[in-house]
Amino acid sequence: MNILLFGPPGAGKGTQSSTLVEQLQMHHISTGDLFRNAIKNQTALGKEAQGYMDKGELVPDSTVIGMVEETLKEISGSGFILDGFPRTVVQAEALEEMLEERGINLDKAIFLHVPEELLVSRLSGRRVCKGCGAVYHIESHPSKTEGVCDACGSEVVQREDDKGEVIQRRLQAYEESTSPLKEYYTRLGKFVEVDGVGAAEEVFNRLKTTIH
Ligand code: AMP
């Protein structure tokens, strides 16, 4: 099974993908994580992406598509979950082409629906571990010791792009560029909507029902 999880920032794509990957032994392709790693390692790709990410803008299509193409070459065997890619119709068309060349089919494009007011509180309260990437929330899921990861003991911080007006720009980029994917995947007969409101486990159970 090859699936795409998409939705606005804060919909829970990262959290849900990580659990799906763990439980169903799938490959996880998160373009946001790939960019954050490239920034950490100070590669040319990271330097290019950082300016866009810090402002809450999308990285140009050609850069993202090239990066995903490289990643897909490394994938074999079990299915994959695309998390955060595609984010534009141009990227979605490129993905269809890349998969077709490899004889792979994208089975479902799952849209996680969460109302905007909830997105803002999820994003502004989100904290992430600098070491292992574990995700916390200051109210709904705080780490046991403030600023310290329960899993690996590394520092837990707020992402630069989870601050103030950058959140608004990311939501705007989603509305303008990513929400047209709903129509795109409906036309391909792959669109499925899942309610993303509620505890992570509840949403996960809904997703599992959809996937099986
Ligand atoms: P995420 O972790 O998925 O929220 O992504 C964080 C940031 O990385 C986004 O706000 C964009 O700046 C950039 N990014 C991630 N995936 C893409 C993509 N498919 N297209 C363009 N920019 C992306």
PDB file of C-alpha atoms and ligand atoms in Angstrom:
ATOM      1  CA  MET A   1       0.000   0.000   0.000  1.00  0.00           C
ATOM      2  CA  ASN A   2       1.360   3.392  -1.007  1.00  0.00           C
ATOM      3  CA  ILE A   3      -0.357   6.383   0.492  1.00  0.00           C
ATOM      4  CA  LEU A   4      -0.127  10.113   0.690  1.00  0.00           C
ATOM      5  CA  LEU A   5      -1.138  11.991   3.847  1.00  0.00           C
ATOM      6  CA  PHE A   6      -1.898  15.616   3.254  1.00  0.00           C
ATOM      7  CA  GLY A   7      -3.590  18.501   4.990  1.00  0.00           C
ATOM      8  CA  PRO A   8      -2.812  21.897   6.480  1.00  0.00           C
ATOM      9  CA  PRO A   9       0.199  22.411   8.757  1.00  0.00           C
ATOM     10  CA  GLY A  10      -0.739  21.120  12.206  1.00  0.00           C
ATOM     11  CA  ALA A  11      -3.212  18.521  10.899  1.00  0.00           C
ATOM     12  CA  GLY A  12      -1.105  15.741  12.420  1.00  0.00           C
ATOM     13  CA  LYS A  13       0.570  14.356   9.295  1.00  0.00           C
ATOM     14  CA  GLY A  14       3.954  13.840  10.993  1.00  0.00           C
ATOM     15  CA  THR A  15       2.537  12.249  14.152  1.00  0.00           C
ATOM     16  CA  GLN A  16       0.230   9.907  12.250  1.00  0.00           C
ATOM     17  CA  SER A  17       2.838   8.958   9.643  1.00  0.00           C
ATOM     18  CA  SER A  18       5.341   8.003  12.343  1.00  0.00           C
ATOM     19  CA  THR A  19       2.824   5.672  14.001  1.00  0.00           C
ATOM     20  CA  LEU A  20       1.740   4.177  10.678  1.00  0.00           C
ATOM     21  CA  VAL A  21       5.351   3.565   9.688  1.00  0.00           C
ATOM     22  CA  GLU A  22       6.059   1.861  13.008  1.00  0.00           C
ATOM     23  CA  GLN A  23       2.979  -0.351  13.014  1.00  0.00           C
ATOM     24  CA  LEU A  24       2.750  -1.206   9.338  1.00  0.00           C
ATOM     25  CA  GLN A  25       6.480  -1.276   8.494  1.00  0.00           C
ATOM     26  CA  MET A  26       6.229   1.224   5.693  1.00  0.00           C
ATOM     27  CA  HIS A  27       8.789   3.697   4.379  1.00  0.00           C
ATOM     28  CA  HIS A  28       8.275   7.258   5.559  1.00  0.00           C
ATOM     29  CA  ILE A  29       9.027  10.051   3.105  1.00  0.00           C
ATOM     30  CA  SER A  30       8.691  13.422   4.843  1.00  0.00           C
ATOM     31  CA  THR A  31       9.981  16.318   2.773  1.00  0.00           C
ATOM     32  CA  GLY A  32       9.892  18.596   5.844  1.00  0.00           C
ATOM     33  CA  ASP A  33      12.166  16.151   7.732  1.00  0.00           C
ATOM     34  CA  LEU A  34      14.454  15.790   4.701  1.00  0.00           C
ATOM     35  CA  PHE A  35      14.840  19.581   4.559  1.00  0.00           C
ATOM     36  CA  ARG A  36      15.408  19.883   8.318  1.00  0.00           C
ATOM     37  CA  ASN A  37      18.135  17.205   8.080  1.00  0.00           C
ATOM     38  CA  ALA A  38      19.741  19.010   5.156  1.00  0.00           C
ATOM     39  CA  ILE A  39      19.738  22.227   7.221  1.00  0.00           C
ATOM     40  CA  LYS A  40      21.263  20.434  10.214  1.00  0.00           C
ATOM     41  CA  ASN A  41      24.016  19.033   7.966  1.00  0.00           C
ATOM     42  CA  GLN A  42      24.442  22.415   6.258  1.00  0.00           C
ATOM     43  CA  THR A  43      24.261  20.971   2.765  1.00  0.00           C
ATOM     44  CA  ALA A  44      23.634  23.122  -0.324  1.00  0.00           C
ATOM     45  CA  LEU A  45      20.034  21.849  -0.371  1.00  0.00           C
ATOM     46  CA  GLY A  46      19.616  22.842   3.273  1.00  0.00           C
ATOM     47  CA  LYS A  47      20.956  26.327   2.649  1.00  0.00           C
ATOM     48  CA  GLU A  48      18.566  26.797  -0.247  1.00  0.00           C
ATOM     49  CA  ALA A  49      15.537  25.503   1.673  1.00  0.00           C
ATOM     50  CA  GLN A  50      16.149  27.366   4.917  1.00  0.00           C
ATOM     51  CA  GLY A  51      15.238  30.831   3.645  1.00  0.00           C
ATOM     52  CA  TYR A  52      11.854  29.621   2.425  1.00  0.00           C
ATOM     53  CA  MET A  53      11.106  27.536   5.491  1.00  0.00           C
ATOM     54  CA  ASP A  54      11.953  30.318   7.950  1.00  0.00           C
ATOM     55  CA  LYS A  55       9.481  32.579   6.173  1.00  0.00           C
ATOM     56  CA  GLY A  56       6.743  29.923   6.048  1.00  0.00           C
ATOM     57  CA  GLU A  57       6.911  29.747   2.260  1.00  0.00           C
ATOM     58  CA  LEU A  58       7.046  26.679   0.071  1.00  0.00           C
ATOM     59  CA  VAL A  59      10.418  25.563  -1.288  1.00  0.00           C
ATOM     60  CA  PRO A  60      10.356  25.793  -5.130  1.00  0.00           C
ATOM     61  CA  ASP A  61       8.782  22.822  -6.897  1.00  0.00           C
ATOM     62  CA  SER A  62      11.886  21.866  -8.897  1.00  0.00           C
ATOM     63  CA  THR A  63      14.008  21.560  -5.725  1.00  0.00           C
ATOM     64  CA  VAL A  64      11.439  19.447  -3.877  1.00  0.00           C
ATOM     65  CA  ILE A  65      10.735  17.212  -6.875  1.00  0.00           C
ATOM     66  CA  GLY A  66      14.470  16.553  -7.404  1.00  0.00           C
ATOM     67  CA  MET A  67      14.879  15.617  -3.758  1.00  0.00           C
ATOM     68  CA  VAL A  68      11.915  13.217  -3.789  1.00  0.00           C
ATOM     69  CA  GLU A  69      13.142  11.614  -7.004  1.00  0.00           C
ATOM     70  CA  GLU A  70      16.455  10.803  -5.290  1.00  0.00           C
ATOM     71  CA  THR A  71      14.636   9.417  -2.252  1.00  0.00           C
ATOM     72  CA  LEU A  72      12.333   7.196  -4.310  1.00  0.00           C
ATOM     73  CA  LYS A  73      15.394   5.534  -5.892  1.00  0.00           C
ATOM     74  CA  GLU A  74      16.381   4.239  -2.459  1.00  0.00           C
ATOM     75  CA  ILE A  75      13.012   2.707  -1.718  1.00  0.00           C
ATOM     76  CA  SER A  76      12.250  -0.925  -2.360  1.00  0.00           C
ATOM     77  CA  GLY A  77      10.027  -3.623  -0.914  1.00  0.00           C
ATOM     78  CA  SER A  78       7.275  -2.454   1.420  1.00  0.00           C
ATOM     79  CA  GLY A  79       4.957   0.455   0.705  1.00  0.00           C
ATOM     80  CA  PHE A  80       5.474   4.092   1.562  1.00  0.00           C
ATOM     81  CA  ILE A  81       3.775   7.023   3.198  1.00  0.00           C
ATOM     82  CA  LEU A  82       4.323  10.413   1.651  1.00  0.00           C
ATOM     83  CA  ASP A  83       4.083  13.092   4.331  1.00  0.00           C
ATOM     84  CA  GLY A  84       4.134  16.718   3.212  1.00  0.00           C
ATOM     85  CA  PHE A  85       4.699  15.937  -0.468  1.00  0.00           C
ATOM     86  CA  PRO A  86       3.146  16.822  -2.870  1.00  0.00           C
ATOM     87  CA  ARG A  87       2.099  20.280  -1.715  1.00  0.00           C
ATOM     88  CA  THR A  88       1.247  21.736  -5.124  1.00  0.00           C
ATOM     89  CA  VAL A  89      -0.512  20.420  -8.222  1.00  0.00           C
ATOM     90  CA  VAL A  90       2.799  20.682 -10.151  1.00  0.00           C
ATOM     91  CA  GLN A  91       4.415  18.400  -7.546  1.00  0.00           C
ATOM     92  CA  ALA A  92       1.449  15.995  -7.704  1.00  0.00           C
ATOM     93  CA  GLU A  93       1.765  15.724 -11.488  1.00  0.00           C
ATOM     94  CA  ALA A  94       5.521  15.125 -11.191  1.00  0.00           C
ATOM     95  CA  LEU A  95       4.863  12.443  -8.590  1.00  0.00           C
ATOM     96  CA  GLU A  96       2.424  10.597 -10.847  1.00  0.00           C
ATOM     97  CA  GLU A  97       5.067  10.628 -13.583  1.00  0.00           C
ATOM     98  CA  MET A  98       7.878   9.450 -11.299  1.00  0.00           C
ATOM     99  CA  LEU A  99       5.753   6.597  -9.956  1.00  0.00           C
ATOM    100  CA  GLU A 100       4.530   5.569 -13.389  1.00  0.00           C
ATOM    101  CA  GLU A 101       8.146   5.323 -14.610  1.00  0.00           C
ATOM    102  CA  ARG A 102       8.830   2.906 -11.785  1.00  0.00           C
ATOM    103  CA  GLY A 103       5.594   0.933 -12.226  1.00  0.00           C
ATOM    104  CA  ILE A 104       4.354   2.014  -8.795  1.00  0.00           C
ATOM    105  CA  ASN A 105       0.797   3.105  -7.994  1.00  0.00           C
ATOM    106  CA  LEU A 106      -0.278   5.615  -5.369  1.00  0.00           C
ATOM    107  CA  ASP A 107      -3.280   3.895  -3.781  1.00  0.00           C
ATOM    108  CA  LYS A 108      -4.823   6.667  -1.701  1.00  0.00           C
ATOM    109  CA  ALA A 109      -4.454  10.376  -1.041  1.00  0.00           C
ATOM    110  CA  ILE A 110      -5.727  10.835   2.508  1.00  0.00           C
ATOM    111  CA  PHE A 111      -6.705  14.327   3.577  1.00  0.00           C
ATOM    112  CA  LEU A 112      -6.587  15.002   7.327  1.00  0.00           C
ATOM    113  CA  HIS A 113      -9.291  17.541   8.079  1.00  0.00           C
ATOM    114  CA  VAL A 114      -8.809  19.868  11.072  1.00  0.00           C
ATOM    115  CA  PRO A 115     -10.520  23.284  11.510  1.00  0.00           C
ATOM    116  CA  GLU A 116      -8.257  26.343  11.348  1.00  0.00           C
ATOM    117  CA  GLU A 117      -8.637  27.535  14.963  1.00  0.00           C
ATOM    118  CA  LEU A 118      -7.409  24.175  16.187  1.00  0.00           C
ATOM    119  CA  LEU A 119      -4.475  24.233  13.767  1.00  0.00           C
ATOM    120  CA  VAL A 120      -3.140  27.474  15.219  1.00  0.00           C
ATOM    121  CA  SER A 121      -3.214  26.203  18.811  1.00  0.00           C
ATOM    122  CA  ARG A 122      -1.651  22.901  17.776  1.00  0.00           C
ATOM    123  CA  LEU A 123       1.177  24.653  15.912  1.00  0.00           C
ATOM    124  CA  SER A 124       1.930  27.367  18.457  1.00  0.00           C
ATOM    125  CA  GLY A 125       2.020  24.835  21.323  1.00  0.00           C
ATOM    126  CA  ARG A 126       4.064  22.247  19.450  1.00  0.00           C
ATOM    127  CA  ARG A 127       7.558  21.425  20.708  1.00  0.00           C
ATOM    128  CA  VAL A 128       9.999  19.025  19.054  1.00  0.00           C
ATOM    129  CA  CYS A 129      13.052  17.124  20.216  1.00  0.00           C
ATOM    130  CA  LYS A 130      16.281  18.284  18.573  1.00  0.00           C
ATOM    131  CA  GLY A 131      17.727  14.787  18.885  1.00  0.00           C
ATOM    132  CA  CYS A 132      15.118  12.196  17.885  1.00  0.00           C
ATOM    133  CA  GLY A 133      12.355  14.410  16.484  1.00  0.00           C
ATOM    134  CA  ALA A 134       9.727  13.316  19.063  1.00  0.00           C
ATOM    135  CA  VAL A 135       6.775  15.702  19.042  1.00  0.00           C
ATOM    136  CA  TYR A 136       5.197  17.232  22.175  1.00  0.00           C
ATOM    137  CA  HIS A 137       2.540  19.840  22.902  1.00  0.00           C
ATOM    138  CA  ILE A 138       2.743  22.223  25.858  1.00  0.00           C
ATOM    139  CA  GLU A 139      -0.844  21.461  26.904  1.00  0.00           C
ATOM    140  CA  SER A 140      -2.017  18.183  25.466  1.00  0.00           C
ATOM    141  CA  HIS A 141       1.257  16.226  25.558  1.00  0.00           C
ATOM    142  CA  PRO A 142       4.065  17.961  27.490  1.00  0.00           C
ATOM    143  CA  SER A 143       7.413  16.254  28.078  1.00  0.00           C
ATOM    144  CA  LYS A 144       7.810  15.055  31.689  1.00  0.00           C
ATOM    145  CA  THR A 145      10.570  17.601  32.344  1.00  0.00           C
ATOM    146  CA  GLU A 146      10.113  20.885  30.513  1.00  0.00           C
ATOM    147  CA  GLY A 147      12.570  21.249  27.641  1.00  0.00           C
ATOM    148  CA  VAL A 148      13.892  17.670  27.915  1.00  0.00           C
ATOM    149  CA  CYS A 149      12.867  14.780  25.668  1.00  0.00           C
ATOM    150  CA  ASP A 150      11.287  11.781  27.469  1.00  0.00           C
ATOM    151  CA  ALA A 151      12.625   9.417  24.811  1.00  0.00           C
ATOM    152  CA  CYS A 152      16.269  10.468  24.346  1.00  0.00           C
ATOM    153  CA  GLY A 153      17.023  13.249  26.863  1.00  0.00           C
ATOM    154  CA  SER A 154      17.885  15.837  24.171  1.00  0.00           C
ATOM    155  CA  GLU A 155      16.637  19.406  24.195  1.00  0.00           C
ATOM    156  CA  VAL A 156      12.982  20.014  23.289  1.00  0.00           C
ATOM    157  CA  VAL A 157      12.447  23.272  21.393  1.00  0.00           C
ATOM    158  CA  GLN A 158       9.908  25.232  19.378  1.00  0.00           C
ATOM    159  CA  ARG A 159      10.402  25.087  15.598  1.00  0.00           C
ATOM    160  CA  GLU A 160      11.219  28.515  14.153  1.00  0.00           C
ATOM    161  CA  ASP A 161       8.329  28.135  11.727  1.00  0.00           C
ATOM    162  CA  ASP A 162       5.882  27.368  14.563  1.00  0.00           C
ATOM    163  CA  LYS A 163       6.259  30.941  15.807  1.00  0.00           C
ATOM    164  CA  GLY A 164       3.950  33.950  15.387  1.00  0.00           C
ATOM    165  CA  GLU A 165       3.161  35.174  11.942  1.00  0.00           C
ATOM    166  CA  VAL A 166       5.100  32.404  10.192  1.00  0.00           C
ATOM    167  CA  ILE A 167       2.186  30.145  11.154  1.00  0.00           C
ATOM    168  CA  GLN A 168      -0.211  32.442   9.296  1.00  0.00           C
ATOM    169  CA  ARG A 169       2.003  32.393   6.204  1.00  0.00           C
ATOM    170  CA  ARG A 170       2.164  28.612   6.253  1.00  0.00           C
ATOM    171  CA  LEU A 171      -1.619  28.385   6.536  1.00  0.00           C
ATOM    172  CA  GLN A 172      -1.942  30.804   3.640  1.00  0.00           C
ATOM    173  CA  ALA A 173       0.532  28.783   1.524  1.00  0.00           C
ATOM    174  CA  TYR A 174      -1.563  25.723   2.277  1.00  0.00           C
ATOM    175  CA  GLU A 175      -4.818  27.400   1.197  1.00  0.00           C
ATOM    176  CA  GLU A 176      -3.338  28.777  -2.010  1.00  0.00           C
ATOM    177  CA  SER A 177      -1.117  25.933  -3.151  1.00  0.00           C
ATOM    178  CA  THR A 178      -2.011  22.691  -1.399  1.00  0.00           C
ATOM    179  CA  SER A 179      -5.801  22.689  -0.965  1.00  0.00           C
ATOM    180  CA  PRO A 180      -6.308  22.321  -4.777  1.00  0.00           C
ATOM    181  CA  LEU A 181      -4.907  18.809  -4.324  1.00  0.00           C
ATOM    182  CA  LYS A 182      -8.310  17.750  -2.971  1.00  0.00           C
ATOM    183  CA  GLU A 183      -9.828  18.276  -6.374  1.00  0.00           C
ATOM    184  CA  TYR A 184      -6.804  16.810  -8.156  1.00  0.00           C
ATOM    185  CA  TYR A 185      -6.987  13.510  -6.258  1.00  0.00           C
ATOM    186  CA  THR A 186     -10.786  13.385  -6.425  1.00  0.00           C
ATOM    187  CA  ARG A 187     -10.436  13.412 -10.207  1.00  0.00           C
ATOM    188  CA  LEU A 188      -7.977  10.503  -9.986  1.00  0.00           C
ATOM    189  CA  GLY A 189     -10.386   8.612  -7.718  1.00  0.00           C
ATOM    190  CA  LYS A 190      -7.816   8.488  -4.891  1.00  0.00           C
ATOM    191  CA  PHE A 191      -9.145  11.128  -2.498  1.00  0.00           C
ATOM    192  CA  VAL A 192     -10.231  10.081   1.002  1.00  0.00           C
ATOM    193  CA  GLU A 193     -11.040  12.475   3.850  1.00  0.00           C
ATOM    194  CA  VAL A 194     -10.371  11.550   7.463  1.00  0.00           C
ATOM    195  CA  ASP A 195     -11.413  13.579  10.514  1.00  0.00           C
ATOM    196  CA  GLY A 196      -8.156  14.744  12.160  1.00  0.00           C
ATOM    197  CA  VAL A 197      -9.802  16.092  15.337  1.00  0.00           C
ATOM    198  CA  GLY A 198      -9.333  14.198  18.600  1.00  0.00           C
ATOM    199  CA  ALA A 199      -6.595  12.306  20.407  1.00  0.00           C
ATOM    200  CA  ALA A 200      -3.756  10.957  18.246  1.00  0.00           C
ATOM    201  CA  GLU A 201      -4.881   7.354  18.921  1.00  0.00           C
ATOM    202  CA  GLU A 202      -8.459   8.078  17.808  1.00  0.00           C
ATOM    203  CA  VAL A 203      -7.265   9.650  14.558  1.00  0.00           C
ATOM    204  CA  PHE A 204      -4.872   6.753  14.067  1.00  0.00           C
ATOM    205  CA  ASN A 205      -7.716   4.230  14.375  1.00  0.00           C
ATOM    206  CA  ARG A 206      -9.723   6.123  11.757  1.00  0.00           C
ATOM    207  CA  LEU A 207      -6.720   6.070   9.439  1.00  0.00           C
ATOM    208  CA  LYS A 208      -6.138   2.373   9.944  1.00  0.00           C
ATOM    209  CA  THR A 209      -9.756   1.630   9.003  1.00  0.00           C
ATOM    210  CA  THR A 210      -9.323   3.706   5.863  1.00  0.00           C
ATOM    211  CA  ILE A 211      -6.104   1.980   4.843  1.00  0.00           C
ATOM    212  CA  HIS A 212      -7.253  -1.615   5.322  1.00  0.00           C
TER     213      HIS A 212
HETATM  214  P1  AMP B   1       6.510  20.339   7.274  1.00  0.00           P
HETATM  215  O1  AMP B   1       7.444  19.787   8.272  1.00  0.00           O
HETATM  216  O2  AMP B   1       5.920  19.299   6.368  1.00  0.00           O
HETATM  217  O3  AMP B   1       5.467  21.252   7.876  1.00  0.00           O
HETATM  218  O4  AMP B   1       7.392  21.288   6.292  1.00  0.00           O
HETATM  219  C1  AMP B   1       8.093  22.396   6.796  1.00  0.00           C
HETATM  220  C2  AMP B   1       8.457  23.347   5.658  1.00  0.00           C
HETATM  221  O5  AMP B   1       9.276  22.684   4.707  1.00  0.00           O
HETATM  222  C3  AMP B   1       7.289  23.893   4.858  1.00  0.00           C
HETATM  223  O6  AMP B   1       6.672  24.997   5.491  1.00  0.00           O
HETATM  224  C4  AMP B   1       7.990  24.275   3.557  1.00  0.00           C
HETATM  225  O7  AMP B   1       8.732  25.473   3.700  1.00  0.00           O
HETATM  226  C5  AMP B   1       8.996  23.138   3.393  1.00  0.00           C
HETATM  227  N1  AMP B   1       8.408  22.018   2.627  1.00  0.00           N
HETATM  228  C6  AMP B   1       8.188  20.740   3.072  1.00  0.00           C
HETATM  229  N2  AMP B   1       7.644  19.992   2.109  1.00  0.00           N
HETATM  230  C7  AMP B   1       7.487  20.794   1.023  1.00  0.00           C
HETATM  231  C8  AMP B   1       6.947  20.601  -0.275  1.00  0.00           C
HETATM  232  N3  AMP B   1       6.442  19.411  -0.669  1.00  0.00           N
HETATM  233  N4  AMP B   1       6.956  21.665  -1.119  1.00  0.00           N
HETATM  234  C9  AMP B   1       7.449  22.852  -0.758  1.00  0.00           C
HETATM  235  N5  AMP B   1       7.963  23.114   0.456  1.00  0.00           N
HETATM  236  C10 AMP B   1       7.982  22.089   1.358  1.00  0.00           C
END
